[in-house]
C-alpha atoms as one frame of an Amber mdcrd trajectory, in Angstrom:
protein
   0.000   0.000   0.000   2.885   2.636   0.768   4.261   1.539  -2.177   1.477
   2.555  -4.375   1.217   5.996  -2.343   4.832   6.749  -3.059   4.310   5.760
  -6.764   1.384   8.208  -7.258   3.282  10.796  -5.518   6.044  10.091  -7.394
   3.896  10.511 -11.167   2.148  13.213  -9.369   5.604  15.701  -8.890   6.922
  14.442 -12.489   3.725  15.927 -14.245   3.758  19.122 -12.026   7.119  19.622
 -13.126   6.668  19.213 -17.131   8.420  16.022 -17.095  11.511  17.675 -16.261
  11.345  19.999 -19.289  11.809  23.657 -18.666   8.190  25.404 -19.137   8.610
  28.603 -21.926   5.814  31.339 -22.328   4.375  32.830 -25.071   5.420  35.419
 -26.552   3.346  38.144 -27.040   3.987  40.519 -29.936   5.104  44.579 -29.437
   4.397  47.490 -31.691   7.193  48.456 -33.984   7.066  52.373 -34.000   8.808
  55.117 -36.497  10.686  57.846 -34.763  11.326  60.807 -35.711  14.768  62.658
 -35.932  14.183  65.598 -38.571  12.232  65.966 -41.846  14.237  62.886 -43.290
  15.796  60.819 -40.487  13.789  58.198 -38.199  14.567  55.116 -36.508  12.434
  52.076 -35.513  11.548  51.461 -31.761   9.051  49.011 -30.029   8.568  48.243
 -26.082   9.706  45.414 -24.879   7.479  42.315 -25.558   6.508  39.899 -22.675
   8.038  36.712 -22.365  10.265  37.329 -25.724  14.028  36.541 -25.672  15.225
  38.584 -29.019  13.497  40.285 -32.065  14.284  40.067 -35.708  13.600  43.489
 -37.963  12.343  42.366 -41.300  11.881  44.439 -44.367   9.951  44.600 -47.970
  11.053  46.987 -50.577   8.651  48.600 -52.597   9.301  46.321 -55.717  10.080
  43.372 -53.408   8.207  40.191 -53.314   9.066  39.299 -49.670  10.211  40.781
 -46.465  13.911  40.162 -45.977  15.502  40.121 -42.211  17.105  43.741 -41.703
  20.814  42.415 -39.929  20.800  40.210 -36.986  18.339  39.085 -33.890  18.590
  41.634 -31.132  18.663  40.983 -27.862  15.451  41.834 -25.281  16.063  44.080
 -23.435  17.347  46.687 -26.741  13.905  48.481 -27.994  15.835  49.433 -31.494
  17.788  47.680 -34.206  20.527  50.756 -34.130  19.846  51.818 -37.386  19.233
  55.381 -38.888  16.892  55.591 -42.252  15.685  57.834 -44.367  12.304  58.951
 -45.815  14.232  59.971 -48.272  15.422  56.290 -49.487  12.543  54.030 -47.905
   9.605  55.621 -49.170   6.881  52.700 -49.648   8.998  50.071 -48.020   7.427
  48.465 -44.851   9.075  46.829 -42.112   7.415  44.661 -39.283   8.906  43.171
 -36.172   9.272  39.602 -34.898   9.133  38.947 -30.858  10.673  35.742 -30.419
  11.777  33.508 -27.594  12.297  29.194 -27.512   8.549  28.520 -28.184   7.469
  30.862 -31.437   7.444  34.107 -32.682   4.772  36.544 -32.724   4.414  39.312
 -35.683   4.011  42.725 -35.389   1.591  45.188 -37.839   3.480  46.252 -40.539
   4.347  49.727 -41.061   4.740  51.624 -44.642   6.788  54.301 -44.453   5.954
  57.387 -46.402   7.435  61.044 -46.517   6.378  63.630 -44.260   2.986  64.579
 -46.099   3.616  68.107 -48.090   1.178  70.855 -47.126  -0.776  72.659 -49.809
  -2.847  76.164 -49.197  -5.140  77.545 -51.659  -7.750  80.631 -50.750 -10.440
  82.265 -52.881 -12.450  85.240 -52.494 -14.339  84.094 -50.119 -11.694  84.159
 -47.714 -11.280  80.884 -46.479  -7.476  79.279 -46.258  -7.878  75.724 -47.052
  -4.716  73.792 -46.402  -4.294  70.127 -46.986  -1.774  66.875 -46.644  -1.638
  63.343 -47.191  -1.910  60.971 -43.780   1.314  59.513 -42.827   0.775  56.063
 -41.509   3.182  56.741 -38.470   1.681  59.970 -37.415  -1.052  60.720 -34.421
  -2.129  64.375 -34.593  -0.625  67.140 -37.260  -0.434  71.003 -36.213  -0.677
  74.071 -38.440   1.430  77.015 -37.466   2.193  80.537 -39.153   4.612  83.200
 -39.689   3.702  86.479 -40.006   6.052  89.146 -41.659   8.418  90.285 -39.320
   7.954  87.506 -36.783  10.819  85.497 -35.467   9.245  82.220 -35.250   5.802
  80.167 -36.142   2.867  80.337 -33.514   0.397  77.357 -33.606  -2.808  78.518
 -36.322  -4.631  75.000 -35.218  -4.635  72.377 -32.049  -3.847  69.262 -32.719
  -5.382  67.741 -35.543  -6.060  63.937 -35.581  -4.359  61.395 -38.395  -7.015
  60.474 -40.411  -7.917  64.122 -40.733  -6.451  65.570 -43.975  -7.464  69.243
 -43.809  -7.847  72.326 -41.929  -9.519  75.592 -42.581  -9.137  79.192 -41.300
 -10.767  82.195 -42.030  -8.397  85.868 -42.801  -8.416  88.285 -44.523  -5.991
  88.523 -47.643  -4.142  90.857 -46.525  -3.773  89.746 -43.326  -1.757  86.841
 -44.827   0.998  88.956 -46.858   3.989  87.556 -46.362   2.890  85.159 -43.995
   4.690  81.599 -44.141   2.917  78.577 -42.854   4.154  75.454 -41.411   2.873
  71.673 -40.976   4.255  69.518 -38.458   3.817  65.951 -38.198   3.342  64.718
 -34.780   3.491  60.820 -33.039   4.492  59.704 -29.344   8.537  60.492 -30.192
   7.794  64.696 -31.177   7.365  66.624 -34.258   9.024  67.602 -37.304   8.090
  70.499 -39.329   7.980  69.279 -42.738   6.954  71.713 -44.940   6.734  75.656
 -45.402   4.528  77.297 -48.157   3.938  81.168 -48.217   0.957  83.146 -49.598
   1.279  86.108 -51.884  -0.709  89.505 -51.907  -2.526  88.655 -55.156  -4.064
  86.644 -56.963  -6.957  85.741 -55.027  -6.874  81.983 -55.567  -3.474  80.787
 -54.727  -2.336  77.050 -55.028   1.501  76.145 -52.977   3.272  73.115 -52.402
   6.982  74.170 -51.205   9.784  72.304 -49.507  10.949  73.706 -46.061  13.345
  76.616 -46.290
């Protein structure tokens, strides 16, 4: 009889133990993020995913069939490959990021990455300043801000503006706006870069600008 207690006892600890095999979580997957440096520069970052021992950086060119690992596995504990890129050179490529221990690997959404969105302005006579953008797929909120002749620096024309939104509206006089510059910034969890500049002119009345930063 003891020796069937001590038997059960004995099956009982080797299945509570895994049968002596070391027990690995899953791994859950992170967000791979884009941020920003300036106008042209970013870098990837994520958080650090539970349970994941390293992380492997994979990316598709635009005329690429398949995403391609982006140098080696990293580490946990490291929340970016290193790397500096460029709008510039990756426009339309997308990267994703694998969170990896043992077990598996879990995938994250894949981000494009486009150029900070250029900001257009066009007015008629009835007054109202229309500006507009394309979304960038990285970006939370967008601000308008303006520079008035004689001014040393822009002052914010809008709040934040949600991604998604692709537009933003003002009402001024024409005159009011000689000489004035106005700015777009492009805004997620890392800061803001001001992209883009355009200026309006005194006449005609319906004005159309899309102008790199100067």
């Amino acid at each position: 009889m003891k020796l069937h207690i001590l038997f059960y006892l004995f099956v009982f600890l080797i299945s509570a133990c895994g049968g002596g095999k070391t027990q690995v979580n899953s791994v859950y997957k992170t967000t791979l993020e884009v941020y920003l440096i300036d106008q042209d520069a970013f870098q990837l970052n994520w958080q650090d995913a539970n349970n994941a021992t390293y992380y492997q950086v994979f990316k598709r060119d635009p005329d690429g069939a398949s995403f391609q690992q982006v140098g080696s596995d990293i580490a946990a504990g490291k929340q970016s490959d290193g790397e500096t890129y460029y709008f510039s050179a990756e426009s339309n490529s997308e990267f994703k990021l694998k969170s990896c221990n043992a077990q598996s690997c879990k995938t994250s959404s894949i981000v494009t990455i486009n150029s900070p969105p250029t900001l257009n302005a066009t007015m008629d006579n009835s007054e109202i300043l229309q500006f507009n953008w394309l979304d960038a797929s990285y970006a939370t909120h967008y601000k308008v801000s303006v520079k008035y002749d004689g001014d040393n620096a822009f002052t914010p024309l809008s709040g934040d503006i949600i991604a998604g939104e692709q537009s933003f509206q003002v009402a001024a006089a024409l005159l009011e706006l000689q000489d004035a510059q106005f700015q777009l910034e492009t805004c997620n969890a890392s800061g803001c870069v001001a992209t883009f500049t355009v200026g309006l002119a005194a006449a005609p009345l319906r004005l159309s600008f899309n102008a790199p930063l100067v």
